Amino acid sequence: MTNLSPANEPLPSDAVEQEDLARDRAGRAPRSGWRMLLPTMTPWLAVGLALVVGITLFGVLGPYLVGDPQQIRDQGLTPPSAEFPLGTTQTGQDVLAQLAHATRGSLQIGFLVGVLATVLSAFFGIYGAYRGGIADEAFSLLSNVFLVIPGLPLVIVISGFVPRESRGLWTIAVVLALTSWAAAARVLRAQTLSVRGRDYVAASKVSGERPWRVIVVEILPNLLPVIASQFVFAVIAAVLGEAGLSFIGLGAANSATLGTMLFYAQNGFALSLGAWWWFLPPGIIIALLGTGLSLINFSIDEIINPKLKNLRQHRKRARRAARLERELAGRSAKEVAAR
């Protein structure tokens, strides 16, 4: 039995067509192709964007608004006050100033790892699957090797062999990127194999288009939601991985990150001394940043998985129907009472 809309028109099964039909009835233009690649604004997405944008602004602008994070004072382990909103460390250093610089350092590492891991996964996954043959077999073998190697022990071993004076932000970013691209490459390879067999890709090949143009123009736009989701996940993993490395003393040397704040707080016995203002703020920033990026990633999943979008559209229609039923029931009750 076919479901009919209030205008006695069949309801389309696809969520995008449903939204375009609603826009047509409301007198608005349908969503463009690029607009359909963006997630629909939801309360969860708004909260995630607010958290990520707020933390990013704090990390970018905060260091210019605070004092020197390395300045030593004779006010050790003072609790939060008007002079020091987040208190001081054992040596009298301003925790708020350290937090601003540490947030910037963690964001830099997260962004670098996200870009490097995404580029590696896109090259080995998309290019290898499109070329096929020996290239695809070699890239698949390489990604499988990296996939079965335990990530955290490999990161610890690599970081341990790198001299401390050489462990900068870029070094840690490269180490984390080399251990986090394989799983994403496998996903992109599977998606590329699916897209490669479509008619418009075959038409581009027959027309003599160069391979790089076919990949960039015909294949890559269909994989942008997947790539965006993998980038967000890589940033989350990088921030957490860097915090773990820094906490055990293998992080970036002479660089302030949220992990190094936790490392120095642990070495300064902040927990046993009850100096919660020293170790709690960096932990909260890490948790809020991970929460915000996860909420954004959940919204991107609606584009990757059409079933999630259809489910949300069905829930909206069910809520509208229930609201309409309540309105009709209220009108009928008023009419009966008026009689």
Short mmCIF file of C-alpha atoms in Angstrom, two decimals:
data_model
loop_
_atom_site.label_atom_id
_atom_site.label_comp_id
_atom_site.label_asym_id
_atom_site.label_seq_id
_atom_site.Cartn_x
_atom_site.Cartn_y
_atom_site.Cartn_z
CA MET A 1 0.00 0.00 0.00
CA THR A 2 1.44 3.37 -1.06
CA ASN A 3 1.73 6.10 1.54
CA LEU A 4 0.22 9.39 0.39
CA SER A 5 1.18 12.87 1.48
CA PRO A 6 -1.43 15.47 2.48
CA ALA A 7 -1.43 16.60 -1.16
CA ASN A 8 -2.23 12.98 -2.24
CA GLU A 9 1.24 12.58 -3.74
CA PRO A 10 3.42 9.51 -3.12
CA LEU A 11 6.07 10.10 -0.50
CA PRO A 12 9.57 9.45 -1.90
CA SER A 13 11.58 6.81 -0.13
CA ASP A 14 14.84 8.72 -0.27
CA ALA A 15 15.46 11.23 2.50
CA VAL A 16 16.97 13.81 0.15
CA GLU A 17 13.93 13.68 -2.13
CA GLN A 18 11.66 14.07 0.89
CA GLU A 19 13.53 17.19 1.96
CA ASP A 20 13.50 18.62 -1.57
CA LEU A 21 9.74 17.98 -1.82
CA ALA A 22 9.18 19.78 1.50
CA ARG A 23 11.28 22.69 0.26
CA ASP A 24 9.26 22.88 -2.95
CA ARG A 25 5.98 23.02 -1.02
CA ALA A 26 7.44 25.75 1.21
CA GLY A 27 8.52 27.76 -1.82
CA ARG A 28 12.26 27.24 -1.22
CA ALA A 29 14.86 26.02 -3.65
CA PRO A 30 15.97 22.39 -3.33
CA ARG A 31 19.33 21.63 -1.78
CA SER A 32 22.29 21.86 -4.13
CA GLY A 33 24.72 19.00 -4.72
CA TRP A 34 27.37 20.52 -2.43
CA ARG A 35 24.75 21.27 0.22
CA MET A 36 23.79 17.59 0.30
CA LEU A 37 27.39 16.76 1.24
CA LEU A 38 26.99 18.76 4.47
CA PRO A 39 25.30 17.32 7.57
CA THR A 40 21.90 18.62 8.57
CA MET A 41 22.02 21.02 11.50
CA THR A 42 20.81 19.27 14.63
CA PRO A 43 21.11 20.11 18.35
CA TRP A 44 23.91 17.57 18.71
CA LEU A 45 25.82 19.04 15.77
CA ALA A 46 25.33 22.56 17.14
CA VAL A 47 26.72 21.48 20.53
CA GLY A 48 29.69 19.76 18.87
CA LEU A 49 30.50 22.78 16.71
CA ALA A 50 30.20 25.10 19.71
CA LEU A 51 32.62 22.98 21.76
CA VAL A 52 35.18 22.62 18.97
CA VAL A 53 35.01 26.28 17.92
CA GLY A 54 35.23 27.47 21.52
CA ILE A 55 38.27 25.30 22.32
CA THR A 56 39.92 26.27 19.02
CA LEU A 57 39.45 29.97 19.73
CA PHE A 58 40.84 29.47 23.23
CA GLY A 59 43.89 27.70 21.82
CA VAL A 60 44.47 30.22 19.02
CA LEU A 61 43.73 33.49 20.82
CA GLY A 62 44.33 32.49 24.45
CA PRO A 63 48.16 32.58 24.35
CA TYR A 64 48.02 36.24 23.30
CA LEU A 65 45.78 37.14 26.25
CA VAL A 66 47.68 35.45 29.08
CA GLY A 67 51.11 35.90 30.58
CA ASP A 68 54.27 33.84 30.34
CA PRO A 69 53.46 30.20 31.20
CA GLN A 70 57.08 29.56 32.29
CA GLN A 71 57.37 32.47 34.74
CA ILE A 72 58.29 31.21 38.21
CA ARG A 73 56.81 32.92 41.28
CA ASP A 74 56.98 32.42 45.03
CA GLN A 75 53.24 31.56 45.15
CA GLY A 76 53.32 27.80 44.75
CA LEU A 77 50.14 25.70 44.62
CA THR A 78 47.79 28.59 45.26
CA PRO A 79 44.12 27.77 44.55
CA PRO A 80 42.10 29.72 41.95
CA SER A 81 41.79 33.39 42.77
CA ALA A 82 41.18 36.75 41.09
CA GLU A 83 44.87 37.05 40.21
CA PHE A 84 45.19 33.46 39.00
CA PRO A 85 41.79 32.12 37.79
CA LEU A 86 43.10 28.55 37.64
CA GLY A 87 45.68 28.75 40.42
CA THR A 88 49.40 28.07 40.18
CA THR A 89 51.73 25.08 40.04
CA GLN A 90 54.34 24.08 42.63
CA THR A 91 56.77 26.61 41.21
CA GLY A 92 54.18 29.39 40.97
CA GLN A 93 53.51 29.13 37.23
CA ASP A 94 50.10 30.32 36.04
CA VAL A 95 47.94 27.28 35.18
CA LEU A 96 45.64 29.31 32.91
CA ALA A 97 48.61 30.51 30.85
CA GLN A 98 49.92 26.96 30.62
CA LEU A 99 46.48 25.69 29.63
CA ALA A 100 46.16 28.20 26.77
CA HIS A 101 49.57 27.31 25.30
CA ALA A 102 49.01 23.58 25.89
CA THR A 103 45.65 23.68 24.09
CA ARG A 104 47.32 25.31 21.09
CA GLY A 105 50.02 22.62 21.03
CA SER A 106 47.51 19.76 21.21
CA LEU A 107 45.37 21.33 18.46
CA GLN A 108 48.44 21.70 16.25
CA ILE A 109 49.36 18.04 16.68
CA GLY A 110 45.75 16.94 16.14
CA PHE A 111 45.46 18.96 12.93
CA LEU A 112 48.83 17.79 11.58
CA VAL A 113 48.07 14.14 12.29
CA GLY A 114 44.58 14.49 10.79
CA VAL A 115 45.96 15.93 7.55
CA LEU A 116 48.87 13.48 7.26
CA ALA A 117 46.80 10.40 8.09
CA THR A 118 44.01 11.47 5.71
CA VAL A 119 46.46 12.08 2.86
CA LEU A 120 48.14 8.71 3.41
CA SER A 121 44.85 6.81 3.63
CA ALA A 122 43.49 8.60 0.55
CA PHE A 123 46.58 7.85 -1.51
CA PHE A 124 46.92 4.19 -0.57
CA GLY A 125 43.17 3.55 -0.55
CA ILE A 126 41.77 5.57 -3.45
CA TYR A 127 44.69 5.58 -5.88
CA GLY A 128 45.50 1.92 -5.30
CA ALA A 129 41.90 0.78 -5.77
CA TYR A 130 41.49 2.88 -8.93
CA ARG A 131 44.70 1.64 -10.56
CA GLY A 132 44.13 -1.98 -9.60
CA GLY A 133 46.56 -4.75 -10.44
CA ILE A 134 49.97 -4.84 -8.76
CA ALA A 135 49.59 -1.36 -7.28
CA ASP A 136 46.37 -2.30 -5.51
CA GLU A 137 47.84 -5.58 -4.25
CA ALA A 138 50.99 -3.86 -2.93
CA PHE A 139 49.06 -1.07 -1.22
CA SER A 140 46.61 -3.56 0.30
CA LEU A 141 49.48 -5.67 1.63
CA LEU A 142 51.12 -2.60 3.15
CA SER A 143 47.91 -1.43 4.80
CA ASN A 144 47.25 -4.94 6.14
CA VAL A 145 50.72 -5.05 7.68
CA PHE A 146 50.19 -1.71 9.44
CA LEU A 147 46.69 -2.80 10.43
CA VAL A 148 47.77 -5.90 12.36
CA ILE A 149 50.65 -4.17 14.18
CA PRO A 150 49.50 -2.93 17.61
CA GLY A 151 49.33 0.84 17.34
CA LEU A 152 50.20 1.99 20.87
CA PRO A 153 53.24 -0.30 21.38
CA LEU A 154 54.57 0.75 17.96
CA VAL A 155 54.15 4.42 18.81
CA ILE A 156 55.95 3.90 22.14
CA VAL A 157 58.82 2.03 20.47
CA ILE A 158 59.26 4.64 17.72
CA SER A 159 59.06 7.52 20.18
CA GLY A 160 61.49 5.78 22.51
CA PHE A 161 64.13 5.43 19.77
CA VAL A 162 63.84 9.07 18.70
CA PRO A 163 66.24 11.27 20.74
CA ARG A 164 64.49 13.61 23.14
CA GLU A 165 65.92 16.73 21.54
CA SER A 166 64.50 15.60 18.18
CA ARG A 167 60.98 14.92 19.46
CA GLY A 168 59.20 18.07 18.33
CA LEU A 169 55.60 18.58 17.27
CA TRP A 170 56.29 17.45 13.72
CA THR A 171 58.10 14.30 14.87
CA ILE A 172 55.25 13.23 17.13
CA ALA A 173 52.72 14.08 14.41
CA VAL A 174 54.54 11.94 11.84
CA VAL A 175 54.83 9.03 14.30
CA LEU A 176 51.12 9.16 15.13
CA ALA A 177 50.12 9.54 11.45
CA LEU A 178 52.20 6.53 10.37
CA THR A 179 50.36 4.33 12.86
CA SER A 180 46.80 5.53 12.18
CA TRP A 181 46.19 5.54 8.41
CA ALA A 182 45.77 1.84 7.61
CA ALA A 183 42.17 1.28 8.77
CA ALA A 184 40.95 4.39 6.95
CA ALA A 185 42.74 3.28 3.78
CA ARG A 186 40.87 -0.04 3.85
CA VAL A 187 37.53 1.78 4.09
CA LEU A 188 38.40 4.15 1.25
CA ARG A 189 39.58 1.24 -0.90
CA ALA A 190 36.24 -0.51 -0.51
CA GLN A 191 34.32 2.69 -1.32
CA THR A 192 36.52 3.38 -4.35
CA LEU A 193 36.00 -0.12 -5.73
CA SER A 194 32.25 0.50 -5.50
CA VAL A 195 32.41 3.91 -7.22
CA ARG A 196 34.94 2.80 -9.86
CA GLY A 197 32.42 0.57 -11.59
CA ARG A 198 29.75 3.25 -12.11
CA ASP A 199 28.78 4.47 -15.55
CA TYR A 200 30.03 8.05 -15.29
CA VAL A 201 33.49 6.85 -14.22
CA ALA A 202 33.60 4.43 -17.15
CA ALA A 203 32.48 7.22 -19.48
CA SER A 204 35.32 9.43 -18.26
CA LYS A 205 37.83 6.66 -18.91
CA VAL A 206 36.46 6.02 -22.40
CA SER A 207 36.57 9.73 -23.23
CA GLY A 208 40.32 9.74 -22.55
CA GLU A 209 40.40 11.60 -19.26
CA ARG A 210 43.63 11.36 -17.31
CA PRO A 211 43.60 9.10 -14.23
CA TRP A 212 44.26 11.94 -11.78
CA ARG A 213 41.33 13.92 -13.20
CA VAL A 214 38.99 10.94 -12.99
CA ILE A 215 39.98 10.45 -9.34
CA VAL A 216 39.68 14.12 -8.40
CA VAL A 217 36.55 15.02 -10.38
CA GLU A 218 34.52 11.80 -10.57
CA ILE A 219 35.51 9.65 -7.56
CA LEU A 220 36.71 11.99 -4.82
CA PRO A 221 33.47 14.05 -4.44
CA ASN A 222 31.56 10.85 -3.65
CA LEU A 223 34.04 10.02 -0.88
CA LEU A 224 34.20 13.44 0.79
CA PRO A 225 31.83 12.53 3.68
CA VAL A 226 33.88 9.40 4.41
CA ILE A 227 37.15 11.35 4.24
CA ALA A 228 35.75 14.07 6.52
CA SER A 229 34.65 11.47 9.06
CA GLN A 230 38.08 9.84 8.98
CA PHE A 231 39.78 13.21 9.41
CA VAL A 232 37.71 14.00 12.50
CA PHE A 233 38.41 10.57 13.96
CA ALA A 234 42.15 10.97 13.24
CA VAL A 235 42.19 14.28 15.13
CA ILE A 236 40.51 12.67 18.14
CA ALA A 237 42.93 9.75 18.11
CA ALA A 238 45.90 12.11 17.72
CA VAL A 239 44.95 14.29 20.69
CA LEU A 240 44.41 11.24 22.89
CA GLY A 241 47.54 9.49 21.58
CA GLU A 242 49.72 12.54 22.16
CA ALA A 243 48.31 12.93 25.67
CA GLY A 244 49.16 9.30 26.40
CA LEU A 245 52.70 9.62 25.04
CA SER A 246 53.36 12.84 26.94
CA PHE A 247 51.95 11.37 30.15
CA ILE A 248 54.57 8.61 30.09
CA GLY A 249 57.35 11.04 29.14
CA LEU A 250 57.61 10.28 25.38
CA GLY A 251 55.85 13.35 24.07
CA ALA A 252 57.15 16.40 22.25
CA ALA A 253 60.16 17.92 24.00
CA ASN A 254 60.18 21.64 24.75
CA SER A 255 56.56 21.92 23.59
CA ALA A 256 53.51 22.61 25.72
CA THR A 257 50.58 20.25 25.21
CA LEU A 258 47.72 19.02 27.34
CA GLY A 259 49.59 15.76 27.81
CA THR A 260 52.69 17.51 29.14
CA MET A 261 50.51 19.41 31.62
CA LEU A 262 49.21 16.12 32.95
CA PHE A 263 52.76 14.73 33.01
CA TYR A 264 54.12 17.60 35.13
CA ALA A 265 51.04 17.54 37.36
CA GLN A 266 51.60 13.84 38.00
CA ASN A 267 55.30 14.38 38.73
CA GLY A 268 54.39 17.26 41.05
CA PHE A 269 52.03 15.00 43.09
CA ALA A 270 49.09 17.29 42.28
CA LEU A 271 46.57 14.52 42.93
CA SER A 272 47.96 13.55 46.34
CA LEU A 273 48.35 17.21 47.33
CA GLY A 274 44.74 17.97 46.33
CA ALA A 275 45.76 20.54 43.69
CA TRP A 276 42.79 19.74 41.46
CA TRP A 277 43.18 23.02 39.53
CA TRP A 278 46.47 21.72 38.11
CA PHE A 279 45.41 18.40 36.54
CA LEU A 280 41.63 18.82 36.12
CA PRO A 281 41.55 21.64 33.48
CA PRO A 282 43.65 19.82 30.84
CA GLY A 283 41.61 16.66 31.38
CA ILE A 284 38.38 18.62 30.92
CA ILE A 285 39.68 20.25 27.71
CA ILE A 286 40.61 16.83 26.29
CA ALA A 287 37.21 15.40 27.22
CA LEU A 288 35.27 18.36 25.79
CA LEU A 289 37.29 18.38 22.57
CA GLY A 290 36.75 14.65 22.10
CA THR A 291 33.04 15.04 22.83
CA GLY A 292 32.65 17.90 20.35
CA LEU A 293 34.49 16.09 17.56
CA SER A 294 32.52 12.90 18.24
CA LEU A 295 29.21 14.77 17.97
CA ILE A 296 30.35 16.24 14.64
CA ASN A 297 31.38 12.78 13.48
CA PHE A 298 27.97 11.36 14.41
CA SER A 299 26.35 14.02 12.23
CA ILE A 300 28.65 13.17 9.32
CA ASP A 301 27.58 9.52 9.70
CA GLU A 302 24.09 10.56 8.55
CA ILE A 303 25.56 11.39 5.13
CA ILE A 304 27.62 8.19 4.94
CA ASN A 305 24.75 5.96 6.10
CA PRO A 306 21.44 6.95 4.41
CA LYS A 307 19.51 4.71 6.83
CA LEU A 308 20.29 7.10 9.68
CA LYS A 309 18.97 10.04 7.70
CA ASN A 310 15.82 8.16 6.68
CA LEU A 311 15.24 7.20 10.31
CA ARG A 312 15.52 10.82 11.43
CA GLN A 313 13.13 11.91 8.66
CA HIS A 314 10.61 9.25 9.71
CA ARG A 315 10.83 10.45 13.31
CA LYS A 316 10.18 14.03 12.20
CA ARG A 317 7.12 12.96 10.23
CA ALA A 318 5.88 10.91 13.18
CA ARG A 319 6.24 13.92 15.50
CA ARG A 320 4.41 16.16 13.00
CA ALA A 321 1.62 13.59 12.66
CA ALA A 322 1.29 13.29 16.44
CA ARG A 323 1.20 17.07 16.81
CA LEU A 324 -1.47 17.32 14.07
CA GLU A 325 -3.55 14.64 15.77
CA ARG A 326 -3.40 16.55 19.05
CA GLU A 327 -4.45 19.75 17.31
CA LEU A 328 -7.37 18.02 15.59
CA ALA A 329 -8.42 16.36 18.84
CA GLY A 330 -8.33 19.74 20.59
CA ARG A 331 -10.44 21.35 17.86
CA SER A 332 -12.99 18.51 18.02
CA ALA A 333 -13.23 18.85 21.81
CA LYS A 334 -13.83 22.60 21.47
CA GLU A 335 -16.53 22.03 18.84
CA VAL A 336 -18.28 19.45 21.04
CA ALA A 337 -18.11 21.80 24.04
CA ALA A 338 -19.52 24.65 21.92
CA ARG A 339 -22.52 22.54 20.90
#
